[in-house]
Short mmCIF file of C-alpha atoms in Angstrom, two decimals:
data_model
loop_
_atom_site.label_atom_id
_atom_site.label_comp_id
_atom_site.label_asym_id
_atom_site.label_seq_id
_atom_site.Cartn_x
_atom_site.Cartn_y
_atom_site.Cartn_z
CA MET V 1 56.17 9.68 10.49
CA THR V 2 55.02 12.76 8.29
CA GLU V 3 54.48 10.57 5.52
CA ARG V 4 52.06 8.24 7.44
CA ARG V 5 50.12 11.13 8.63
CA LEU V 6 49.83 12.44 5.05
CA ARG V 7 48.69 9.22 3.62
CA ARG V 8 46.07 8.84 6.55
CA ALA V 9 44.98 12.47 5.45
CA LEU V 10 44.90 11.67 2.06
CA VAL V 11 42.86 8.31 2.94
CA ALA V 12 40.60 10.48 5.09
CA VAL V 13 39.95 13.08 2.12
CA THR V 14 39.24 10.31 -0.27
CA MET V 15 36.82 8.59 2.07
CA PHE V 16 35.14 12.01 2.71
CA ALA V 17 35.07 12.46 -1.22
CA ALA V 18 33.33 8.82 -1.42
CA VAL V 19 30.73 9.84 1.03
CA LEU V 20 29.75 13.08 -0.80
CA VAL V 21 29.69 11.01 -4.19
CA VAL V 22 27.16 8.41 -2.25
CA ALA V 23 25.33 11.51 -0.78
CA MET V 24 25.23 13.14 -4.22
CA VAL V 25 23.89 10.05 -5.94
CA ALA V 26 21.31 9.58 -3.34
CA ILE V 27 19.98 13.26 -3.68
CA VAL V 28 19.83 12.69 -7.43
CA PHE V 29 18.04 9.38 -7.12
CA TYR V 30 15.60 10.56 -4.56
CA TRP V 31 15.10 13.82 -6.74
CA GLN V 32 14.32 11.84 -9.93
CA ALA V 33 12.38 8.90 -8.08
CA TYR V 34 10.21 10.82 -5.64
CA LEU V 35 10.24 14.70 -6.18
CA LEU V 36 10.17 15.29 -10.22
CA GLY V 37 6.59 15.45 -11.45
CA PRO V 38 5.42 13.75 -14.43
CA SER V 39 6.80 14.89 -17.74
CA ASP V 40 5.35 17.96 -19.66
CA GLU V 41 1.77 17.96 -20.98
CA ALA V 42 1.43 16.14 -23.97
CA PHE V 43 -1.50 18.41 -25.36
CA THR V 44 -1.20 22.13 -25.77
CA ARG V 45 -5.05 22.18 -26.06
CA GLY V 46 -7.62 19.72 -24.91
CA PRO V 47 -8.70 16.99 -25.71
CA TYR V 48 -12.05 18.80 -25.54
CA LEU V 49 -15.47 17.79 -26.97
CA VAL V 50 -16.61 19.58 -29.75
CA ARG V 51 -19.94 17.69 -30.18
CA VAL V 52 -21.93 14.73 -28.90
CA GLY V 53 -25.06 13.20 -30.50
CA ASP V 54 -27.16 10.14 -29.90
CA SER V 55 -24.35 7.77 -31.52
CA SER V 56 -21.38 9.70 -31.96
CA ALA V 57 -19.09 12.02 -30.20
CA GLU V 58 -16.24 14.22 -31.60
CA LEU V 59 -12.87 15.54 -29.74
CA HIS V 60 -10.63 18.02 -30.79
CA TRP V 61 -7.14 18.87 -29.50
CA ARG V 62 -3.79 20.30 -30.19
CA GLN V 63 -0.24 18.99 -29.58
CA ASP V 64 3.44 19.87 -30.22
CA SER V 65 4.52 16.45 -31.15
CA SER V 66 3.01 14.48 -34.13
CA ALA V 67 2.83 11.46 -32.21
CA PRO V 68 -0.27 9.56 -32.89
CA VAL V 69 -3.21 9.77 -30.44
CA GLU V 70 -5.33 6.72 -29.56
CA LEU V 71 -8.69 7.60 -28.27
CA ILE V 72 -10.98 5.08 -26.73
CA ALA V 73 -14.56 5.25 -25.47
CA TRP V 74 -15.81 2.70 -22.99
CA ALA V 75 -19.13 2.16 -21.30
CA PRO V 76 -20.55 -0.58 -18.90
CA GLY V 77 -22.12 -3.22 -20.87
CA ALA V 78 -20.78 -1.88 -24.22
CA GLY V 79 -17.48 -2.88 -26.16
CA PRO V 80 -14.61 -0.32 -26.36
CA SER V 81 -15.07 2.15 -29.31
CA MET V 82 -11.87 3.44 -31.23
CA ALA V 83 -12.27 7.11 -32.42
CA VAL V 84 -11.07 7.84 -36.02
CA ASP V 85 -9.85 11.43 -36.36
CA GLY V 86 -11.19 12.29 -32.97
CA ARG V 87 -14.52 10.84 -33.94
CA PHE V 88 -16.40 7.89 -32.17
CA THR V 89 -19.31 6.31 -33.86
CA ALA V 90 -21.64 3.49 -33.08
CA LEU V 91 -22.25 4.60 -29.56
CA ARG V 92 -25.42 3.65 -27.53
CA PRO V 93 -27.71 6.65 -26.99
CA GLY V 94 -28.29 7.99 -23.51
CA THR V 95 -25.11 6.31 -22.22
CA ARG V 96 -22.26 7.53 -20.13
CA TYR V 97 -18.95 6.81 -21.83
CA SER V 98 -15.54 7.35 -20.35
CA TRP V 99 -12.80 8.35 -22.81
CA THR V 100 -9.04 8.22 -22.68
CA ALA V 101 -6.47 9.95 -25.03
CA SER V 102 -3.11 8.06 -25.16
CA ILE V 103 0.19 8.63 -26.84
CA ASP V 104 2.74 6.08 -26.93
CA GLY V 105 0.56 3.62 -25.03
CA VAL V 106 0.12 6.42 -21.80
CA ALA V 107 -3.06 7.79 -21.09
CA ARG V 108 -2.52 11.76 -21.37
CA ALA V 109 -5.96 12.84 -20.82
CA ALA V 110 -9.22 11.48 -19.98
CA GLY V 111 -12.82 12.44 -19.54
CA SER V 112 -16.43 11.25 -20.07
CA PHE V 113 -19.54 12.42 -22.09
CA ARG V 114 -23.14 11.45 -22.22
CA THR V 115 -24.63 10.42 -25.56
CA ALA V 116 -27.89 12.09 -26.21
CA PRO V 117 -31.08 10.21 -24.92
CA ALA V 118 -33.77 9.46 -27.34
CA THR V 119 -36.39 10.93 -25.06
CA LEU V 120 -36.64 12.76 -21.72
CA ALA V 121 -37.39 9.85 -19.83
CA GLU V 122 -33.73 10.07 -18.80
CA PRO V 123 -33.37 13.91 -17.76
CA ILE V 124 -30.82 16.20 -19.58
CA THR V 125 -28.80 18.43 -17.49
CA LEU V 126 -26.79 21.35 -19.08
CA VAL V 127 -25.12 24.59 -17.85
CA ALA V 128 -25.36 28.02 -19.22
CA ILE V 129 -22.48 30.52 -18.82
CA GLY V 130 -21.84 33.85 -20.31
CA ASP V 131 -19.59 36.68 -20.44
CA TYR V 132 -17.09 34.74 -18.84
CA GLY V 133 -13.52 34.65 -20.84
CA SER V 134 -11.74 36.77 -18.50
CA GLY V 135 -9.25 33.97 -17.59
CA ASP V 136 -9.44 35.33 -13.76
CA ASP V 137 -10.03 33.28 -10.59
CA HIS V 138 -13.82 33.96 -10.86
CA GLU V 139 -14.19 32.26 -14.30
CA TRP V 140 -11.67 29.33 -12.95
CA ALA V 141 -14.18 29.01 -9.98
CA VAL V 142 -17.40 29.12 -12.00
CA ALA V 143 -16.01 26.40 -14.34
CA ARG V 144 -15.13 24.40 -11.45
CA VAL V 145 -18.88 24.52 -10.22
CA ALA V 146 -20.11 24.10 -13.51
CA ALA V 147 -18.01 20.89 -14.10
CA ALA V 148 -19.53 19.55 -10.54
CA GLN V 149 -22.74 19.75 -12.26
CA ASP V 150 -21.81 16.93 -14.58
CA PRO V 151 -23.76 18.57 -17.45
CA SER V 152 -24.44 17.12 -20.49
CA LEU V 153 -23.90 20.20 -22.55
CA THR V 154 -22.61 23.58 -21.68
CA VAL V 155 -23.94 26.65 -23.52
CA THR V 156 -22.35 30.03 -23.65
CA THR V 157 -24.35 33.22 -24.25
CA GLY V 158 -21.24 35.17 -25.49
CA ASP V 159 -18.07 37.01 -24.78
CA ASN V 160 -16.34 33.99 -24.50
CA SER V 161 -12.95 35.72 -24.26
CA TYR V 162 -11.84 39.36 -23.57
CA LEU V 163 -11.09 41.62 -25.09
CA ASN V 164 -11.47 39.66 -28.24
CA ALA V 165 -11.24 36.32 -29.72
CA ALA V 166 -7.90 36.43 -31.16
CA GLY V 167 -6.31 33.03 -31.54
CA PRO V 168 -3.68 33.48 -28.81
CA LEU V 169 -6.07 34.44 -26.35
CA LEU V 170 -8.33 31.37 -26.36
CA ASP V 171 -5.99 28.96 -24.46
CA ARG V 172 -5.99 31.36 -21.41
CA ASN V 173 -9.54 32.41 -21.78
CA ILE V 174 -11.30 29.39 -22.66
CA PHE V 175 -9.62 25.96 -23.02
CA ARG V 176 -7.43 26.06 -19.55
CA PRO V 177 -10.19 27.50 -17.27
CA LEU V 178 -12.92 25.13 -18.88
CA ALA V 179 -10.77 22.17 -19.19
CA PRO V 180 -12.40 19.97 -16.72
CA LEU V 181 -15.99 21.07 -18.22
CA LEU V 182 -14.80 20.57 -21.95
CA GLN V 183 -13.53 16.97 -21.06
CA ARG V 184 -17.24 16.04 -20.30
CA ALA V 185 -19.67 18.35 -22.10
CA PRO V 186 -19.51 19.80 -25.64
CA LEU V 187 -19.69 23.89 -25.61
CA VAL V 188 -22.62 25.02 -27.60
CA VAL V 189 -20.94 28.44 -28.46
CA GLY V 190 -22.87 31.64 -28.66
CA LEU V 191 -21.11 34.66 -29.66
CA GLY V 192 -20.86 38.08 -27.95
CA ASP V 193 -20.02 41.51 -29.15
CA HIS V 194 -16.54 40.90 -27.75
CA ASP V 195 -16.17 37.89 -29.81
CA THR V 196 -16.64 39.82 -33.07
CA PHE V 197 -14.26 42.58 -32.34
CA PRO V 198 -11.18 42.57 -34.83
CA PRO V 199 -9.54 39.99 -35.62
CA GLY V 200 -13.07 38.76 -35.49
CA PRO V 201 -14.51 35.23 -34.32
CA LYS V 202 -12.89 33.03 -36.81
CA ALA V 203 -10.27 31.50 -34.34
CA LEU V 204 -13.10 30.76 -31.89
CA LEU V 205 -15.39 29.34 -34.68
CA ASP V 206 -12.69 27.21 -36.16
CA ALA V 207 -11.68 25.84 -32.61
CA PHE V 208 -15.41 24.54 -32.19
CA ASP V 209 -15.65 23.44 -35.77
CA LEU V 210 -18.62 26.19 -36.51
CA GLN V 211 -19.22 27.61 -39.83
CA ALA V 212 -21.13 30.76 -38.71
CA GLU V 213 -22.34 32.60 -35.45
CA ARG V 214 -25.83 31.31 -36.12
CA HIS V 215 -26.06 27.72 -35.74
CA VAL V 216 -28.23 25.00 -34.28
CA ALA V 217 -27.28 22.32 -31.82
CA ALA V 218 -29.25 19.19 -31.60
CA TYR V 219 -28.98 16.84 -28.44
CA GLY V 220 -31.60 13.96 -28.49
CA PRO V 221 -35.00 16.00 -27.96
CA LEU V 222 -33.30 19.07 -27.28
CA GLN V 223 -32.69 21.85 -29.80
CA ILE V 224 -30.57 24.82 -29.08
CA ILE V 225 -31.04 27.63 -31.61
CA VAL V 226 -27.92 29.90 -31.17
CA LEU V 227 -28.90 33.33 -32.71
CA GLY V 228 -25.57 35.44 -32.17
CA VAL V 229 -25.18 38.73 -30.91
CA ASP V 230 -28.41 40.74 -31.60
CA GLY V 231 -31.92 39.45 -31.79
CA ASP V 232 -32.87 42.12 -34.09
CA ALA V 233 -30.02 41.71 -36.50
CA THR V 234 -31.09 41.10 -40.19
CA GLY V 235 -31.93 37.34 -40.88
CA VAL V 236 -32.19 36.23 -37.20
CA ALA V 237 -36.02 35.86 -37.29
CA GLU V 238 -35.74 34.02 -40.39
CA PHE V 239 -32.87 31.81 -39.27
CA ALA V 240 -35.03 31.07 -35.97
CA ALA V 241 -38.16 30.35 -37.81
CA LYS V 242 -36.23 27.78 -40.04
CA ALA V 243 -34.83 26.04 -37.19
CA LEU V 244 -38.05 25.89 -35.25
CA ALA V 245 -39.51 24.27 -38.29
CA GLU V 246 -37.42 21.27 -37.93
CA PRO V 247 -39.36 18.36 -36.28
CA GLY V 248 -38.21 15.76 -33.68
CA PHE V 249 -37.54 18.31 -30.87
CA THR V 250 -39.68 18.42 -27.62
CA ARG V 251 -37.72 21.10 -26.20
CA ARG V 252 -36.03 24.17 -27.50
CA LEU V 253 -33.78 26.87 -26.19
CA ALA V 254 -32.70 29.98 -27.82
CA VAL V 255 -29.38 31.79 -27.24
CA VAL V 256 -28.96 35.41 -28.30
CA HIS V 257 -26.09 37.72 -26.73
CA ARG V 258 -27.94 40.78 -25.92
CA PRO V 259 -31.10 40.36 -23.76
CA LEU V 260 -34.35 40.69 -25.49
CA GLN V 261 -36.62 43.67 -24.94
CA PRO V 262 -40.41 43.99 -24.81
CA GLY V 263 -41.57 44.47 -28.52
CA ASP V 264 -38.56 42.81 -29.94
CA PRO V 265 -39.91 41.08 -33.30
CA LEU V 266 -37.75 38.00 -32.31
CA LEU V 267 -40.20 37.36 -29.39
CA ASP V 268 -43.15 36.72 -31.52
CA VAL V 269 -41.10 33.77 -33.57
CA LEU V 270 -39.82 32.21 -30.54
CA ARG V 271 -42.91 32.73 -28.01
CA GLY V 272 -44.66 29.41 -27.28
CA ARG V 273 -41.97 27.67 -29.28
CA VAL V 274 -39.26 27.60 -27.24
CA ASP V 275 -38.92 26.98 -23.44
CA ALA V 276 -36.49 29.87 -22.60
CA VAL V 277 -34.28 32.25 -24.22
CA LEU V 278 -30.70 32.55 -22.78
CA SER V 279 -28.76 35.81 -23.00
CA GLY V 280 -25.64 37.65 -21.62
CA HIS V 281 -24.12 41.03 -22.26
CA LEU V 282 -25.49 42.39 -18.99
CA HIS V 283 -23.05 41.42 -16.49
CA ARG V 284 -25.94 40.23 -14.10
CA TYR V 285 -28.11 37.22 -13.71
CA GLU V 286 -31.49 38.14 -14.34
CA ARG V 287 -34.75 36.12 -14.80
CA ARG V 288 -37.55 37.90 -16.58
CA VAL V 289 -40.69 37.14 -18.57
CA VAL V 290 -40.53 39.56 -21.67
CA ASP V 291 -43.62 39.66 -23.77
CA GLY V 292 -44.69 36.32 -22.23
CA MET V 293 -41.30 34.68 -23.24
CA LEU V 294 -39.17 33.34 -20.38
CA THR V 295 -35.59 34.80 -20.60
CA PHE V 296 -32.47 34.53 -18.46
CA THR V 297 -29.62 37.00 -18.54
CA VAL V 298 -26.68 35.11 -17.46
CA GLY V 299 -23.56 37.52 -17.97
CA THR V 300 -22.12 36.39 -14.53
CA SER V 301 -19.48 33.64 -15.25
CA GLY V 302 -16.47 35.58 -15.28
CA MET V 303 -15.96 39.10 -16.14
CA GLY V 304 -17.09 41.33 -13.27
CA PRO V 305 -20.00 43.52 -13.12
CA GLY V 306 -17.83 46.78 -13.41
CA ASP V 307 -19.21 50.13 -13.40
CA LEU V 308 -22.66 49.78 -11.69
CA ASP V 309 -24.13 52.71 -13.72
CA PHE V 310 -23.61 50.20 -16.71
CA THR V 311 -24.93 47.12 -15.06
CA GLN V 312 -28.27 48.26 -13.98
CA ARG V 313 -31.07 46.11 -12.98
CA THR V 314 -33.51 45.65 -15.79
CA ALA V 315 -36.96 46.92 -15.27
CA GLY V 316 -39.36 44.27 -14.65
CA ALA V 317 -36.99 41.59 -13.84
CA ALA V 318 -38.08 38.98 -11.46
CA VAL V 319 -34.76 38.27 -10.14
CA SER V 320 -31.63 40.45 -10.65
CA LEU V 321 -28.16 39.47 -9.11
CA LEU V 322 -24.69 40.53 -9.44
CA ASP V 323 -23.23 37.46 -8.26
CA TYR V 324 -20.66 35.38 -10.39
CA GLY V 325 -22.44 32.06 -11.21
CA LEU V 326 -23.95 29.86 -13.87
CA LEU V 327 -27.50 28.79 -14.68
CA ARG V 328 -28.01 24.99 -14.38
CA ILE V 329 -30.90 23.66 -16.40
CA ASP V 330 -32.53 20.21 -15.59
CA LEU V 331 -34.92 19.19 -18.46
CA ARG V 332 -37.37 16.42 -17.75
CA ALA V 333 -40.10 14.90 -19.12
CA ASP V 334 -42.54 16.64 -16.75
CA GLY V 335 -40.79 19.86 -16.71
CA THR V 336 -37.80 21.93 -16.57
CA THR V 337 -35.74 23.44 -13.53
CA TYR V 338 -33.74 26.36 -13.95
CA THR V 339 -31.25 27.22 -10.79
CA PHE V 340 -28.70 29.76 -10.69
CA ILE V 341 -25.56 28.75 -8.64
CA ASP V 342 -22.80 31.02 -7.71
CA GLU V 343 -19.19 30.67 -7.72
CA ARG V 344 -19.52 29.20 -4.15
CA GLY V 345 -21.81 26.67 -5.22
CA ARG V 346 -24.87 28.37 -3.37
CA VAL V 347 -28.17 28.22 -5.01
CA LEU V 348 -29.18 31.72 -5.37
CA ASP V 349 -32.54 31.28 -7.61
CA ARG V 350 -34.68 28.32 -8.42
CA LEU V 351 -37.47 28.09 -10.94
CA ALA V 352 -39.58 25.01 -11.71
CA VAL V 353 -41.54 24.92 -14.90
CA PRO V 354 -44.27 22.33 -15.47
CA MET L 1 45.37 0.55 7.33
CA ILE L 2 44.56 -2.69 8.78
CA ALA L 3 41.63 -1.36 10.52
CA LEU L 4 40.13 -0.41 7.09
CA ARG L 5 41.00 -3.58 5.40
CA THR L 6 39.32 -5.40 8.28
CA VAL L 7 36.03 -3.22 7.85
CA CYS L 8 36.28 -4.15 4.20
CA LEU L 9 36.95 -7.93 4.73
CA VAL L 10 33.83 -8.08 7.33
CA ALA L 11 31.57 -6.12 4.83
CA ALA L 12 32.36 -8.14 1.67
CA ALA L 13 32.21 -11.28 3.86
CA THR L 14 28.78 -10.29 5.29
CA ALA L 15 27.58 -9.30 1.72
CA ALA L 16 28.38 -12.60 0.35
CA THR L 17 26.99 -14.57 3.14
CA ALA L 18 23.83 -12.52 3.13
CA GLY L 19 23.51 -13.52 -0.60
CA ALA L 20 23.91 -17.03 0.14
CA VAL L 21 21.49 -17.16 2.92
CA LEU L 22 18.85 -14.63 2.95
CA GLU L 23 16.02 -14.33 0.48
CA ARG L 24 15.32 -11.26 -2.06
CA PRO L 25 14.25 -8.81 -1.34
CA GLY L 26 15.21 -8.69 2.38
CA VAL L 27 18.70 -9.30 1.45
CA PHE L 28 18.74 -5.83 -0.36
CA ALA L 29 18.98 -3.84 2.91
CA MET L 30 22.42 -5.95 3.75
CA PHE L 31 23.71 -5.51 0.12
CA GLY L 32 22.98 -1.78 0.40
CA SER L 33 24.71 -1.17 3.68
CA CYS L 34 27.65 -3.38 2.96
CA GLY L 35 28.04 -1.99 -0.60
CA LEU L 36 28.00 1.85 0.93
CA VAL L 37 30.81 0.66 3.41
CA LEU L 38 32.88 -1.08 0.67
CA PHE L 39 32.51 1.99 -1.50
CA VAL L 40 33.76 4.71 0.93
CA CYS L 41 36.48 2.45 2.78
CA GLY L 42 37.74 0.91 -0.47
CA SER L 43 38.10 4.41 -1.96
CA GLY L 44 40.29 5.20 0.78
CA LEU L 45 42.31 2.05 0.51
CA THR L 46 42.58 2.46 -3.18
CA VAL L 47 44.31 5.74 -2.87
CA SER L 48 46.41 4.54 -0.08
CA ASP L 49 47.63 1.56 -2.28
CA ALA L 50 48.01 3.84 -5.34
CA ILE L 51 50.88 5.97 -3.74
CA PRO L 52 53.27 4.29 -4.04
CA CYS L 53 51.66 1.71 -6.23
CA ARG L 54 51.44 -1.94 -4.55
CA ARG L 55 49.74 -3.88 -7.45
CA GLY L 56 48.17 -6.51 -5.24
CA ALA L 57 46.99 -4.48 -2.79
CA PHE L 58 45.68 -1.77 -4.97
CA ALA L 59 43.78 -4.53 -7.11
CA SER L 60 42.09 -5.88 -3.97
CA SER L 61 41.12 -2.25 -2.67
CA LEU L 62 39.79 -1.48 -6.10
CA ALA L 63 37.80 -4.79 -6.08
CA CYS L 64 36.22 -3.41 -3.05
CA THR L 65 35.37 -0.17 -4.38
CA VAL L 66 33.84 -1.57 -7.57
CA ALA L 67 31.78 -4.28 -5.54
CA GLY L 68 30.20 -1.41 -3.52
CA PRO L 69 28.13 0.23 -6.05
CA LEU L 70 27.57 -3.45 -7.60
CA LEU L 71 25.75 -4.28 -4.28
CA VAL L 72 23.78 -1.24 -4.06
CA VAL L 73 22.25 -1.65 -7.49
CA ARG L 74 20.64 -4.90 -6.63
CA PRO L 75 22.24 -7.35 -8.66
CA PRO L 76 21.46 -11.06 -9.31
CA THR L 77 22.40 -12.93 -6.11
CA VAL L 78 25.19 -14.83 -7.89
CA VAL L 79 26.78 -11.73 -9.06
CA ALA L 80 26.27 -10.41 -5.61
CA VAL L 81 27.80 -13.35 -3.97
CA ALA L 82 30.72 -13.48 -6.31
CA ALA L 83 31.68 -9.83 -5.79
CA GLY L 84 31.51 -10.15 -2.13
CA ILE L 85 33.91 -13.33 -2.18
CA VAL L 86 36.21 -11.62 -4.54
CA ALA L 87 36.47 -8.69 -2.33
CA ALA L 88 36.82 -10.59 0.80
CA LEU L 89 39.54 -12.75 -0.52
CA GLY L 90 41.43 -9.93 -1.76
CA GLN L 91 41.30 -8.17 1.51
CA LEU L 92 42.10 -11.72 3.28
CA ALA L 93 45.36 -11.94 1.20
CA VAL L 94 46.60 -8.44 1.60
CA LEU L 95 45.89 -8.68 5.46
CA GLY L 96 47.55 -11.94 5.82
CA ALA L 97 50.67 -10.76 4.24
CA ALA L 98 50.66 -7.53 6.37
CA ILE L 99 50.13 -9.49 9.54
CA ARG L 100 53.00 -11.76 8.59
CA SER L 101 55.23 -9.04 7.71
CA ARG L 102 54.41 -7.49 11.20
CA SER L 103 55.30 -10.88 12.80
CA ALA L 104 58.65 -10.90 10.87
CA GLY L 105 59.29 -7.47 12.27
CA THR L 106 59.34 -5.40 9.38
CA THR L 107 57.00 -2.65 8.30
CA SER L 108 54.86 -3.66 5.58
CA ALA L 109 53.87 -1.33 2.86
CA ALA L 110 50.48 -2.70 2.92
CA THR L 111 49.83 -1.58 6.41
#
């Protein structure tokens, strides 16, 4: 009798163990099939657009593995284009292309870009951000709002990374917050004083394939002249004059980190030849006309105003705001509209220039 | 253990019949439930038949235990039907021997 009971107990324990095994297998299966997310990010940075022209586009990226990346761009009515070393060629002007970066046959990143149009018959939209590289919630918010504008270009007015532009800081301060923006529009990088603090801007310039802090970006009929931190630095006026002498552009913007002041000699070079000057440095949004030159200060895209004693309204500013935000610029054949949009998506200032 | 063997027999026979009659993928629900029953009950029977070891009964119980997971992983129909038939026949043989022993007035080790 005892032996029979023991046997029944043994059978019961074994069956219970079998039920536990079934439960365990079911949990593991459910976990793997329905709860686990996708595998880790294949790219440690990007892919992000470095430049887009009328018939070409270039993407950069970083990855841990050495697995080959297949880049394909496609547009309605155009055949697929394969990138070589991250560069697409033979694209159609003024066309929105979607791109996909695949590793081992699986898309790991995607985005889109618009090649430069030949004329302003098709409007060009760009956004300007500045003093943004804080890596905080405000920068992320401004980047989301900026991406929602679906710009063709993003111009930065400096201070891309705080406290400096050391290589290890760039992902936190630039590439992660701006990822949705960088997947659809190249960054025209203007340097700020924080970017030039030791160890210097080399990591930032290398990341965007730039040779120097002063450079010129062309996008179809638009020329953007990036002049660096100070407008009165040696050689800035000559650099600007040389860039302005290049033919073929119907619209020009100049970027200089520190806002120009009345009497600045650079104004004599730019006045009447560029549509507007974009600046940062002051953590405000300001719209001013300085010695007849329309200027915007956009130092509001991430780093807060700080001590208001050092963030005072500039005398003569038509508009001066402390709100976080970005400047949207719509270039059309019949004029230009400048719109300041805050981090909540509200329009706080608008100026239409015929 | 006649009750457990009967449960295994019914589950195995049901799986074999379902595999022969029902279409995929509707049959998978039947395979899954029968497979779980076979695995759990077959495990208990396997231990029961192992101590002391009764080779024929042990083999048939082990067949049920193996057939259970096999049915759960959605095998080809022919494999599922074969597994169900093997498990059912094994249990049928052991059950028949046990019932015959009871009728003869002896206590079968298989019970």
